[in-house]
mmCIF file of C-alpha atoms in Angstrom:
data_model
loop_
_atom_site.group_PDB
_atom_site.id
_atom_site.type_symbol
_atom_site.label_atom_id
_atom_site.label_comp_id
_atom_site.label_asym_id
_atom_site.label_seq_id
_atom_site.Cartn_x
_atom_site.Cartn_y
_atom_site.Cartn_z
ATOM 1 C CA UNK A 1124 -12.570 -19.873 30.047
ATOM 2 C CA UNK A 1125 -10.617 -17.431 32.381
ATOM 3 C CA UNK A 1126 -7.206 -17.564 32.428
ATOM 4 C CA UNK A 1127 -5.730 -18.749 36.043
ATOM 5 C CA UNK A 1128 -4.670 -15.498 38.108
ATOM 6 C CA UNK A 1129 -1.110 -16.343 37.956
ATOM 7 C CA UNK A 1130 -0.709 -16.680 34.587
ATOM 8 C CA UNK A 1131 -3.244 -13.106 34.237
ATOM 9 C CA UNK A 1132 -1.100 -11.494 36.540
ATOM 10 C CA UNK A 1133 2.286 -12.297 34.750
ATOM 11 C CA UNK A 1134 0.530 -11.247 31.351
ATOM 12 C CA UNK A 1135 -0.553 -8.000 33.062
ATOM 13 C CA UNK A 1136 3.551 -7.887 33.785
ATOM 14 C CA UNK A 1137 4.426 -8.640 30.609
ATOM 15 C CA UNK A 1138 2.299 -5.526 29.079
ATOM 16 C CA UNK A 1139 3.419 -3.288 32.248
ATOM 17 C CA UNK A 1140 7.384 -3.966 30.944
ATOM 18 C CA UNK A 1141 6.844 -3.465 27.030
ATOM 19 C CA UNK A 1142 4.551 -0.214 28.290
ATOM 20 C CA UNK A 1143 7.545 0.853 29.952
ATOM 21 C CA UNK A 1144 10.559 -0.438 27.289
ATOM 22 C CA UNK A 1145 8.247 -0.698 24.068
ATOM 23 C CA UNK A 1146 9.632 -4.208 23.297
ATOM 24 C CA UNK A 1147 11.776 -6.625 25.238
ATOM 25 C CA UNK A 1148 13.363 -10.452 24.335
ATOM 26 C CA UNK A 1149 11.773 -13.120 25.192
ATOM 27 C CA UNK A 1150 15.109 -14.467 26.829
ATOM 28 C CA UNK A 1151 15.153 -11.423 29.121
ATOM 29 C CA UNK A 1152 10.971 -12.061 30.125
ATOM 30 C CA UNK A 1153 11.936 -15.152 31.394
ATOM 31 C CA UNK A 1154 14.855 -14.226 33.691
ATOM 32 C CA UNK A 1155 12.792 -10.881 35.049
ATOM 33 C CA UNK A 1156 9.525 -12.905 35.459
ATOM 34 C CA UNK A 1157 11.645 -15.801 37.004
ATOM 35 C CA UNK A 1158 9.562 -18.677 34.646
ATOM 36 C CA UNK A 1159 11.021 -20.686 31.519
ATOM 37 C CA UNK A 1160 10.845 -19.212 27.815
ATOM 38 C CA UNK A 1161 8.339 -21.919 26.733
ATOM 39 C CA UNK A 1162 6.119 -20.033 29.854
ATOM 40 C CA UNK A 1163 6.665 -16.324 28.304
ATOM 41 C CA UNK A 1164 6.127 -17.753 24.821
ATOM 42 C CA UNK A 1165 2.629 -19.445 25.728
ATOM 43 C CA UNK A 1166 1.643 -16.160 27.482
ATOM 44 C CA UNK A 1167 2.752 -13.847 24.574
ATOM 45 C CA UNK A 1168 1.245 -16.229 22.058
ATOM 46 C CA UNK A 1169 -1.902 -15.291 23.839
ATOM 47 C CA UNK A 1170 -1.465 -11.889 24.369
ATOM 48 C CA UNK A 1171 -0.866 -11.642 20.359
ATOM 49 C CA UNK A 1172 -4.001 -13.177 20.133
ATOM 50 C CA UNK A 1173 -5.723 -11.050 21.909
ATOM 51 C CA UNK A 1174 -3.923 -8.062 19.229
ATOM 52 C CA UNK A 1175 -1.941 -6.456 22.370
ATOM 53 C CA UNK A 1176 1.646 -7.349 21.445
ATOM 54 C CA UNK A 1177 3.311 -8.463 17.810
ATOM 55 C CA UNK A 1178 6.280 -10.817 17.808
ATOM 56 C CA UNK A 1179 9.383 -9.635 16.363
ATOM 57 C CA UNK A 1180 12.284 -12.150 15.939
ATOM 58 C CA UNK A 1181 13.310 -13.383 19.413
ATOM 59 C CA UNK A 1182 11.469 -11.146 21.069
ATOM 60 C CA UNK A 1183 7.991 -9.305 21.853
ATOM 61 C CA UNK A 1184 6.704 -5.411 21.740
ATOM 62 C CA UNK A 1185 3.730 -3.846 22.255
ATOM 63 C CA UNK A 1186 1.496 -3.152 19.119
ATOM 64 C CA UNK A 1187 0.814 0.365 17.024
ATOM 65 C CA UNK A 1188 -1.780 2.309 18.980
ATOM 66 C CA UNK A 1189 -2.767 3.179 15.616
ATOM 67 C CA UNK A 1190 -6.301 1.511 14.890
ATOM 68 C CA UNK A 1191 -8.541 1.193 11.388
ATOM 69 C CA UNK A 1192 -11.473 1.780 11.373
ATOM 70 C CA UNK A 1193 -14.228 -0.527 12.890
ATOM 71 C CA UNK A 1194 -15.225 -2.482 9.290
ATOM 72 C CA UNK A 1195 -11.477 -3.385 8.798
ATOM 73 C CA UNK A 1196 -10.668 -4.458 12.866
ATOM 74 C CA UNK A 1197 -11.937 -7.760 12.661
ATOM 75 C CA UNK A 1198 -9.828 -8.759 9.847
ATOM 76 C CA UNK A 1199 -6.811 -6.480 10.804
ATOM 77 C CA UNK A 1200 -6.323 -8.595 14.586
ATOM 78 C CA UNK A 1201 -6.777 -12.024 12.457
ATOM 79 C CA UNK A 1202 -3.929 -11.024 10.091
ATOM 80 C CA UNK A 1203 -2.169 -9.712 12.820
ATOM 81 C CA UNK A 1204 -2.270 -13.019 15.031
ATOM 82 C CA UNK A 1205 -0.731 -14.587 12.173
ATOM 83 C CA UNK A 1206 2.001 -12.851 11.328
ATOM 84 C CA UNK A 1207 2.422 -12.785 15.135
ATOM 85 C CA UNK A 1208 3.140 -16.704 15.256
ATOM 86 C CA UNK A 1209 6.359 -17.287 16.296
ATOM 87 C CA UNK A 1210 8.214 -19.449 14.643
ATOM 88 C CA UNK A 1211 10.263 -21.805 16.855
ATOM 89 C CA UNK A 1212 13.971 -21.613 17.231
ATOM 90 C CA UNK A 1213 16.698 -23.998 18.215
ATOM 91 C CA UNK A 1214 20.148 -23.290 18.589
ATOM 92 C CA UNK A 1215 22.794 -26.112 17.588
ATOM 93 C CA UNK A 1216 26.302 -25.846 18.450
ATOM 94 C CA UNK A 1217 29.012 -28.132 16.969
ATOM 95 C CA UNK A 1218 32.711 -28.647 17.429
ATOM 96 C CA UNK A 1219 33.535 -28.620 14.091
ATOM 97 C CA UNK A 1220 32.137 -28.361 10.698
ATOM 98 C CA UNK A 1221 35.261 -30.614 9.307
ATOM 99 C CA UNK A 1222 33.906 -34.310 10.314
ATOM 100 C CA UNK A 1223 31.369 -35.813 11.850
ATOM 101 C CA UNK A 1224 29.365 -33.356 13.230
ATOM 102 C CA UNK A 1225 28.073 -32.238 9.298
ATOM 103 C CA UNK A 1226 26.422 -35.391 9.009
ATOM 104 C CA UNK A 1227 24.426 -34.299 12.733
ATOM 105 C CA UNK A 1228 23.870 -31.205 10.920
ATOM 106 C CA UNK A 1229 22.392 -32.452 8.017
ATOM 107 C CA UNK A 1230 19.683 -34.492 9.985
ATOM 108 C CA UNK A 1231 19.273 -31.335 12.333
ATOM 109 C CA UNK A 1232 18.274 -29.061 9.486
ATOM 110 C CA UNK A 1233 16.035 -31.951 7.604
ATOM 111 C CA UNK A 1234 13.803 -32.838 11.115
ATOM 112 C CA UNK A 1235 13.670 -28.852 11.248
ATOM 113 C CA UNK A 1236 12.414 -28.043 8.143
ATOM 114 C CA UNK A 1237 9.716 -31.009 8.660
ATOM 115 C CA UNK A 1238 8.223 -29.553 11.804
ATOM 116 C CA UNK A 1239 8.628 -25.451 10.749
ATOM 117 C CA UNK A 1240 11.548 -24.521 13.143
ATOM 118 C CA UNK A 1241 14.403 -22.323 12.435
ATOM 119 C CA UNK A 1242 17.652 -23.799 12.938
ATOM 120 C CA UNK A 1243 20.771 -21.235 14.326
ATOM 121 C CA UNK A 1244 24.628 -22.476 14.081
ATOM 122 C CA UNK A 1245 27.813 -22.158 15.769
ATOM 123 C CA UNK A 1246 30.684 -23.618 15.993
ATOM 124 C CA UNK A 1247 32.877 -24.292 19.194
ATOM 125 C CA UNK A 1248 36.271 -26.313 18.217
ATOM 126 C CA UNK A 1249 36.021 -28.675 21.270
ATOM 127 C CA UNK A 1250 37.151 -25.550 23.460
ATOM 128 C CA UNK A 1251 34.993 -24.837 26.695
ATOM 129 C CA UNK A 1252 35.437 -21.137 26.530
ATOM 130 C CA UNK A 1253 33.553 -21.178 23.316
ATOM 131 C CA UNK A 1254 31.041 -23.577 23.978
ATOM 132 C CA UNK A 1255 30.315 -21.341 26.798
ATOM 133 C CA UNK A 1256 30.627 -18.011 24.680
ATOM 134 C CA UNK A 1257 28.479 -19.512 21.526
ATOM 135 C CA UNK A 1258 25.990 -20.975 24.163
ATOM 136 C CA UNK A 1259 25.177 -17.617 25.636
ATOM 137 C CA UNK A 1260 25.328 -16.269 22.295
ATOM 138 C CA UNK A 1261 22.129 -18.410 20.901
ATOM 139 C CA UNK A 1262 20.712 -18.318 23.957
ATOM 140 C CA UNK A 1263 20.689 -14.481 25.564
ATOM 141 C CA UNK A 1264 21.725 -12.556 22.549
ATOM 142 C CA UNK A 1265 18.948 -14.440 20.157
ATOM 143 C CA UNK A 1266 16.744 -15.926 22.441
ATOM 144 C CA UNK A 1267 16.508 -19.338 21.387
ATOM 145 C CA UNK A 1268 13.845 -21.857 22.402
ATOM 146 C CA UNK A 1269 15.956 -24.818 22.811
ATOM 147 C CA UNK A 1270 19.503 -25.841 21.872
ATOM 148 C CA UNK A 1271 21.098 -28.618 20.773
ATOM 149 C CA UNK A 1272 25.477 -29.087 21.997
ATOM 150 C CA UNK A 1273 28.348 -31.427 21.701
ATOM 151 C CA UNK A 1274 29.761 -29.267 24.408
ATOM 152 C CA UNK A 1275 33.334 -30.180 25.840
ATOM 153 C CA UNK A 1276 31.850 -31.924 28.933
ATOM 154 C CA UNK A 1277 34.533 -34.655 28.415
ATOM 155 C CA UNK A 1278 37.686 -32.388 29.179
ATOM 156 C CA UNK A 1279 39.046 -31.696 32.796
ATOM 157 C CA UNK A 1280 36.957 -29.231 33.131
ATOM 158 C CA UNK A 1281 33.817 -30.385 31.293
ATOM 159 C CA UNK A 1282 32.218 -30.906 34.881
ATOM 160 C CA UNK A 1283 31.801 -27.371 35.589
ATOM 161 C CA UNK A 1284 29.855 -26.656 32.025
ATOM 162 C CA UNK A 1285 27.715 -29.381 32.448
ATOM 163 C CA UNK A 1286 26.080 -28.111 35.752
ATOM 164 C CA UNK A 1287 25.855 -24.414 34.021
ATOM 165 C CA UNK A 1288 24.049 -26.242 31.328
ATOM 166 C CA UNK A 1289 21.874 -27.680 33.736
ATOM 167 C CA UNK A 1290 21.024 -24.063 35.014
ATOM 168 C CA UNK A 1291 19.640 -22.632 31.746
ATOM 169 C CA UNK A 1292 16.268 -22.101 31.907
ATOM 170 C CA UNK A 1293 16.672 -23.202 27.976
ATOM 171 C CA UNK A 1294 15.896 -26.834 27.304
ATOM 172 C CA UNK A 1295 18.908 -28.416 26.232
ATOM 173 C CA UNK A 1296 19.950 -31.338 24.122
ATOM 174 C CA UNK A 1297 23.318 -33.446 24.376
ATOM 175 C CA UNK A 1298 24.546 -34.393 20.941
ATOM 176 C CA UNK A 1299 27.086 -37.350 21.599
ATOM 177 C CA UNK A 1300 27.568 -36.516 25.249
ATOM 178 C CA UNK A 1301 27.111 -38.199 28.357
ATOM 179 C CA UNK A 1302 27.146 -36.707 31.782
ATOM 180 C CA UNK A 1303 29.178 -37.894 34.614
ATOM 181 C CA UNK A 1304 27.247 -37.184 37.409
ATOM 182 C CA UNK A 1305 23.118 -38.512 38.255
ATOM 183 C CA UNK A 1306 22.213 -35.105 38.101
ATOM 184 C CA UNK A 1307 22.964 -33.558 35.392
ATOM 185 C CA UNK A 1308 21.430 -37.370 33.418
ATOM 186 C CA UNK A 1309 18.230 -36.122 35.330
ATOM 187 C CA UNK A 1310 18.398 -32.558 33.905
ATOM 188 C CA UNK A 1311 20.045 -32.490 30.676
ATOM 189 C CA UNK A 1312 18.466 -35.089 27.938
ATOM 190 C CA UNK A 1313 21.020 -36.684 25.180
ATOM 191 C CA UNK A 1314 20.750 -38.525 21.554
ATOM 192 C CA UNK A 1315 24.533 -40.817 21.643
ATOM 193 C CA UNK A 1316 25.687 -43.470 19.722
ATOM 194 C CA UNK A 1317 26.090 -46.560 21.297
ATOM 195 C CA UNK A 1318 29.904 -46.402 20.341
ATOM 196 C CA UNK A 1319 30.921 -49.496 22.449
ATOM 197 C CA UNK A 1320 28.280 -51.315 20.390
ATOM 198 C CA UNK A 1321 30.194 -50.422 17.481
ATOM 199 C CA UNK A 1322 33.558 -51.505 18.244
ATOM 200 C CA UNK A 1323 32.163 -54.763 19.890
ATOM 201 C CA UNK A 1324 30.666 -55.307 16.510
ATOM 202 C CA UNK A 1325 33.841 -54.889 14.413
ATOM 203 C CA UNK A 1326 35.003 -57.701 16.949
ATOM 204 C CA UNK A 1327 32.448 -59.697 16.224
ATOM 205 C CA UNK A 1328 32.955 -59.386 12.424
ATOM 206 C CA UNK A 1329 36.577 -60.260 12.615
ATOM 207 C CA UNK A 1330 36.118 -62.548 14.977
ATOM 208 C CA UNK A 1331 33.464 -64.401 12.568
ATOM 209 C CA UNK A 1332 36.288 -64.222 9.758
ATOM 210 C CA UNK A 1333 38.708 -66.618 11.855
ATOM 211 C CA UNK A 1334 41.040 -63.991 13.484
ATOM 212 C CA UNK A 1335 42.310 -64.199 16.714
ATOM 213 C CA UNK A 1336 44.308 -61.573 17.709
ATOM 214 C CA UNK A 1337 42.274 -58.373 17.120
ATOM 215 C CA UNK A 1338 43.481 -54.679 17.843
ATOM 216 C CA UNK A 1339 43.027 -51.661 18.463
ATOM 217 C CA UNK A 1340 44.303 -48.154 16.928
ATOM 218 C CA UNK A 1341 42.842 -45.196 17.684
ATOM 219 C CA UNK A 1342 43.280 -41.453 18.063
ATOM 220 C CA UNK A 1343 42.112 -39.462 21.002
ATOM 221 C CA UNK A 1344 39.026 -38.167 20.879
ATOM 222 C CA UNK A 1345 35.518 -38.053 23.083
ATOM 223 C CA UNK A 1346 34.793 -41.707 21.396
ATOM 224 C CA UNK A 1347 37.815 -43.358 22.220
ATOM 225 C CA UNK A 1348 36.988 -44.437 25.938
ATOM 226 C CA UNK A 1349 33.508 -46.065 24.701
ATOM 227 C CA UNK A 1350 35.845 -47.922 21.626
ATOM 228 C CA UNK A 1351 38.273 -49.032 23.807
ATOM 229 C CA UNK A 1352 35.214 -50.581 26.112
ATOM 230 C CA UNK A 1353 33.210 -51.760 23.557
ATOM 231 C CA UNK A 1354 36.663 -53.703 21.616
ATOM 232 C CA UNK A 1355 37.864 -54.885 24.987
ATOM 233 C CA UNK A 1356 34.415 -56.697 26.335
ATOM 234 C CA UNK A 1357 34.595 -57.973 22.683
ATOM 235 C CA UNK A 1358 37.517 -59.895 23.148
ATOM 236 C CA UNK A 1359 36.981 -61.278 26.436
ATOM 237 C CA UNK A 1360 33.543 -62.305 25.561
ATOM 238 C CA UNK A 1361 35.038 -64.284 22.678
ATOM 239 C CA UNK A 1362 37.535 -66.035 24.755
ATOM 240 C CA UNK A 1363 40.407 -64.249 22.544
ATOM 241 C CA UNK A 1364 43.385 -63.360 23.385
ATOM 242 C CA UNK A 1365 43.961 -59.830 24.157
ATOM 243 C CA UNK A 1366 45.206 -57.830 21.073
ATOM 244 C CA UNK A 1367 47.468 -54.534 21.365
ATOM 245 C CA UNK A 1368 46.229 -51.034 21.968
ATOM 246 C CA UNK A 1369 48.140 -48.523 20.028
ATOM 247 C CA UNK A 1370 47.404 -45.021 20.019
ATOM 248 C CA UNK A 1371 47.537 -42.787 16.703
ATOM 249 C CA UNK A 1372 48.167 -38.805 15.915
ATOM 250 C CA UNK A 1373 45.569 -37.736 14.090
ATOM 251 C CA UNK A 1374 46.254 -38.017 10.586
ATOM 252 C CA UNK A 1375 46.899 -33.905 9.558
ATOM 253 C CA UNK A 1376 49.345 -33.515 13.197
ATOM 254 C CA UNK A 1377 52.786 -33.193 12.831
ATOM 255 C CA UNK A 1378 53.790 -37.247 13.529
ATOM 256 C CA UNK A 1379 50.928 -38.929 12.421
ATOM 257 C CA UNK A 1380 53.535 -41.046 10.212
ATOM 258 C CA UNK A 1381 55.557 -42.052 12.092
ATOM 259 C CA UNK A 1382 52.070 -42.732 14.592
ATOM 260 C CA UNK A 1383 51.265 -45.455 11.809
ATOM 261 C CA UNK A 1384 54.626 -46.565 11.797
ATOM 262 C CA UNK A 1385 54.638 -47.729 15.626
ATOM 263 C CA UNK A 1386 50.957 -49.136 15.375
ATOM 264 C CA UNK A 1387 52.443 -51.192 12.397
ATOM 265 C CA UNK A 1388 55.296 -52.574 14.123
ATOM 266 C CA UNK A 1389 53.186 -53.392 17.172
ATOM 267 C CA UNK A 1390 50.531 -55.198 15.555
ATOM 268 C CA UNK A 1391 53.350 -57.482 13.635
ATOM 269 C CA UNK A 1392 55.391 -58.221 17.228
ATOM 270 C CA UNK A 1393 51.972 -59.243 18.429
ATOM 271 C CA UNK A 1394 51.264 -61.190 15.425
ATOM 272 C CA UNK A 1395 47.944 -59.294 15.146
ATOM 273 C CA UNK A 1396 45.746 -60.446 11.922
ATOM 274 C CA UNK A 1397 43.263 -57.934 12.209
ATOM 275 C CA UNK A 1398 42.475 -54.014 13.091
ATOM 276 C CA UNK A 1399 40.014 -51.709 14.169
ATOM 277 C CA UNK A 1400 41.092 -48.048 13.442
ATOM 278 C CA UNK A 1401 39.806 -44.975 14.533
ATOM 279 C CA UNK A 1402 38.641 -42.714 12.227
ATOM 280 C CA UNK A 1403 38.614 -42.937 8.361
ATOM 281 C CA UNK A 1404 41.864 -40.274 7.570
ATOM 282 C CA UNK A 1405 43.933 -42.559 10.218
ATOM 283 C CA UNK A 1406 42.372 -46.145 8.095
ATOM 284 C CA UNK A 1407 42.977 -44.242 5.010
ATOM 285 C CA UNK A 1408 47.068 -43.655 6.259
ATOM 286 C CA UNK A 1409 47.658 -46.969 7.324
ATOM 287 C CA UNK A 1410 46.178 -48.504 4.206
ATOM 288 C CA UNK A 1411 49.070 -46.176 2.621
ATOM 289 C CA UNK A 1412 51.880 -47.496 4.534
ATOM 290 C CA UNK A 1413 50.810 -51.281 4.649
ATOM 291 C CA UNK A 1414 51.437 -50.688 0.620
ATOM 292 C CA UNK A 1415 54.562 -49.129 1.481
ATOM 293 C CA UNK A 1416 55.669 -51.689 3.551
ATOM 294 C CA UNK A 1417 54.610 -54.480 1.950
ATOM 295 C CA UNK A 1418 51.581 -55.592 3.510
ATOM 296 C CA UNK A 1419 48.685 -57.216 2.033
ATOM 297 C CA UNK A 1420 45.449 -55.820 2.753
ATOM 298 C CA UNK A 1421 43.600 -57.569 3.576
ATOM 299 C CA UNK A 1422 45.954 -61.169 3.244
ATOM 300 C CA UNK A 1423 48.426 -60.007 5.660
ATOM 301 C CA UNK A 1424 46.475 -58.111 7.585
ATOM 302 C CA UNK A 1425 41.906 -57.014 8.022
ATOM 303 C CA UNK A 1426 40.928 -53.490 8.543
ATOM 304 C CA UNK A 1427 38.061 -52.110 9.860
ATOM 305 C CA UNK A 1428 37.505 -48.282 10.188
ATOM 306 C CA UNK A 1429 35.682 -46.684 13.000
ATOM 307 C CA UNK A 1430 33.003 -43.289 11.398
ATOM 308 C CA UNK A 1431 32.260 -44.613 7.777
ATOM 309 C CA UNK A 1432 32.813 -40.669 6.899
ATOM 310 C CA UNK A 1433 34.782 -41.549 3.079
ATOM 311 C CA UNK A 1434 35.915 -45.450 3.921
ATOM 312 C CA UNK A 1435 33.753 -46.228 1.382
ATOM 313 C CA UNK A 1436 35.922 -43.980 -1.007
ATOM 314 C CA UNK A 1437 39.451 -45.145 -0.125
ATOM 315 C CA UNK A 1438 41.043 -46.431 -3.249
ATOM 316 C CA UNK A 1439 40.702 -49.567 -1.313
ATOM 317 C CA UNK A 1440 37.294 -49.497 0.021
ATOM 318 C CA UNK A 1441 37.540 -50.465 3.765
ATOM 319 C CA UNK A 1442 34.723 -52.207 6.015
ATOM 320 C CA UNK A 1443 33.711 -49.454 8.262
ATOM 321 C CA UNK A 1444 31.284 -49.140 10.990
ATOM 322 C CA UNK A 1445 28.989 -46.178 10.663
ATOM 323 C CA UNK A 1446 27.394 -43.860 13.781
ATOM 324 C CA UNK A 1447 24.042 -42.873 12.448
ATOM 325 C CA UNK A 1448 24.664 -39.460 12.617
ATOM 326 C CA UNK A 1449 22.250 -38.251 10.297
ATOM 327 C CA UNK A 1450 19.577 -40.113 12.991
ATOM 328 C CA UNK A 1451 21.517 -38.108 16.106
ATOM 329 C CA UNK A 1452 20.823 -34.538 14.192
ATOM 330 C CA UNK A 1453 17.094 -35.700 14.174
ATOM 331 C CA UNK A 1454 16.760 -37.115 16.750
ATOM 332 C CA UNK A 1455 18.185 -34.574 19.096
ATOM 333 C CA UNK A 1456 15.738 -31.705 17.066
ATOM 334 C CA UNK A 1457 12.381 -33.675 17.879
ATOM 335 C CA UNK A 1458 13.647 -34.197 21.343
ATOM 336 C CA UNK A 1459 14.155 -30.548 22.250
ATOM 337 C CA UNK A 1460 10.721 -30.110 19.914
ATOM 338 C CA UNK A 1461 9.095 -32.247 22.491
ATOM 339 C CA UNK A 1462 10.386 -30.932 25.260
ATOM 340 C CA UNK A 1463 9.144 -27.398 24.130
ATOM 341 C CA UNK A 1464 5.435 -29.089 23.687
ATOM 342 C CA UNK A 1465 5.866 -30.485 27.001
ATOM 343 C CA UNK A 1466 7.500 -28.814 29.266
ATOM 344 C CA UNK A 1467 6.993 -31.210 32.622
ATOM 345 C CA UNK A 1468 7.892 -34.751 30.761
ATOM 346 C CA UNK A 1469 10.830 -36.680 32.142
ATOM 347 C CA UNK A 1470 14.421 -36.277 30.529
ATOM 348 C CA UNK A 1471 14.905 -38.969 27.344
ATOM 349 C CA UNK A 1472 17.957 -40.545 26.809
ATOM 350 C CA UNK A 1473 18.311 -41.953 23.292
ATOM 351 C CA UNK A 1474 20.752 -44.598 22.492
ATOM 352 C CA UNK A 1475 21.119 -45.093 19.221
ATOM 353 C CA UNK A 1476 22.753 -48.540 17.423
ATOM 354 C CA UNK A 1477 25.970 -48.079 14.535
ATOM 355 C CA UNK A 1478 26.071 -50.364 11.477
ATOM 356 C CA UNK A 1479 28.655 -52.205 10.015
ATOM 357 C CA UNK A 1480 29.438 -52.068 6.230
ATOM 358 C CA UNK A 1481 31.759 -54.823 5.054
ATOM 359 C CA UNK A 1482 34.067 -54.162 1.694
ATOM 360 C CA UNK A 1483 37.139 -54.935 0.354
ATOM 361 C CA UNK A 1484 39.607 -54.543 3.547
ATOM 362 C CA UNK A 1485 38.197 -57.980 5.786
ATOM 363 C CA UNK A 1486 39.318 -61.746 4.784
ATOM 364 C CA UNK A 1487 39.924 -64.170 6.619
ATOM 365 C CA UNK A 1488 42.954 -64.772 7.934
ATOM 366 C CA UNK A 1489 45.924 -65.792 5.531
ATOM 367 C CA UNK A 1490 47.262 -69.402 6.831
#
């Protein structure tokens, strides 16, 4: 079958540059050719068929004019096609390799490994500069395929890196980001937790137990608004009364005592019986100071931890609920894999559910 005229013509471009350059990334095709990458990869795939280019890692050149002789050609252009696969990339870039985001990692590299891609890292801190800076990085310097980001979209300025995202000509993937805006939902495709879930079932849980006055304690992070929603419609939907809100430093900041200290005294002036902390380190703390103080865990007062990172480990284990994060890594890789295959399918949004692991820090309610 002949090959449409367009997509002849931009192969006949494609040799015309390399003729010129001798090689070229595929990254840089794209951009001078004006198509996507999944566009220059199909047509160099074919063209390395054919024996007229070889792949080289993220990018393309033209192949050795040197020729065997007629016996060994056959053979020669059939090894050559294969070692002229190209093997799939995806770029994932994470905020931190501290907490959370290894978990996302983990599943990442697994649902890689299962479908033959090769997975590239970096690491952005929850700073827009560098979510910008590692983002070209993957995607102009090593010519990616895809990329998977918990960029910084959440910030003041997030706003303005979610519409560059949307003007890559890379496929991205949002891991644990929503947009604000209709737009950028339409162009940029996202694996999230359903975090509000999560805290609405901690509620629930508590709320099953016999307590009344439920609250929350939580640091600041890019979950906190979808906690505080999730905990809030809890409680009204129960018909219970509303519980404090306390907010925490996060557990290695200067302050993060006397944080715990404040959240304490708060819950007790509101006669609070029960908790729901955000994250583990900040559980782990106030465990710590209830012994201090002299309250009974979970008598005195039930504790629920909010990422199920090491709750589970606390010298007092403590009923967590856990993001699937493993599932978000995976998720988010066969998405972008996907979107690779198919190019002109609409935008997914995956919403994925927590779970809630009950141990040794929720009773019921001392009378």
């Amino acid at each position: 079958m002949t090959a449409p005229a367009l997509a002849s013509e931009r192969r006949e471009q494609i040799l015309g540059i390399l003729g010129r350059e001798g090689s070229a990334r595929l990254s840089a095709l794209a951009h001078r050719l004006g198509v996507t990458p999944v566009t220059v990869r199909r047509d160099v795939a074919q063209l390395a068929e054919q024996g007229l280019v070889q792949r080289v890692h993220g990018g393309v050149s033209l192949t050795s004019p040197a020729r065997p002789g007629p016996a060994a050609a056959s053979g020669e252009h059939e090894s050559q096609g294969r070692r002229g696969q190209e093997v799939t990339t995806i770029g994932i870039v994470v905020p931190s390799m501290d907490y959370y985001y290894p978990g996302v990692l983990s599943g990442a590299r697994a649902a890689a490994e299962e479908h033959g891609i090769r997975l590239v890292l970096g690491v952005s801190s929850y700073r827009i500069d560098e979510d910008r800076r590692q983002l070209q990085r993957l995607v102009e310097d090593i010519g990616v395929d895809a990329v998977l980001t918990a960029p910084a979209i959440d910030q003041p300025d997030g706003g303005e890196l979610a519409t560059w995202l949307t003007g890559l000509r890379t496929p991205v993937v949002l891991l644990e980001r929503t947009p604000r805006r209709p737009t950028h939902h339409a162009l940029l495709e996202s694996v999230v937790t359903d975090h509000a879930l999560g805290a609405g079932l901690a509620v629930e849980h508590l709320a099953g137990l016999g307590h009344r006055r439920i609250a929350l304690a939580s640091r600041t992070s890019p979950t906190t608004a979808a906690l505080r929603e999730g905990w809030e419609a809890g409680v009204r939907d129960l018909g219970l009364p509303e519980g404090p809100e306390v907010d925490l430093v996060t557990y290695n900041e200067p302050g993060s005592r006397e944080s715990i200290d404040r959240a304490l005294d708060a819950l007790l002036d509101a006669r609070s019986t029960a908790v729901l902390v955000h994250a583990d380190p900040e559980s782990i703390a106030l465990l710590e100071r209830c012994d201090e103080r002299g309250i009974s865990v979970p008598d005195d007062l039930s504790v629920i931890a909010y990422d199920d990172e090491v709750a589970a480990i606390a010298p007092q284990p403590i009923t967590a609920v856990r993001p699937p994060r493993r599932t978000v890594g995976s998720t988010a890789l066969r998405v972008a894999a996907e979107r690779l295959a198919d190019p002109d399918r609409p935008a997914q949004r995956v919403v994925l559910s927590p779970q809630l692991h009950a141990r040794a820090t929720t009773a019921p309610p001392r009378r």
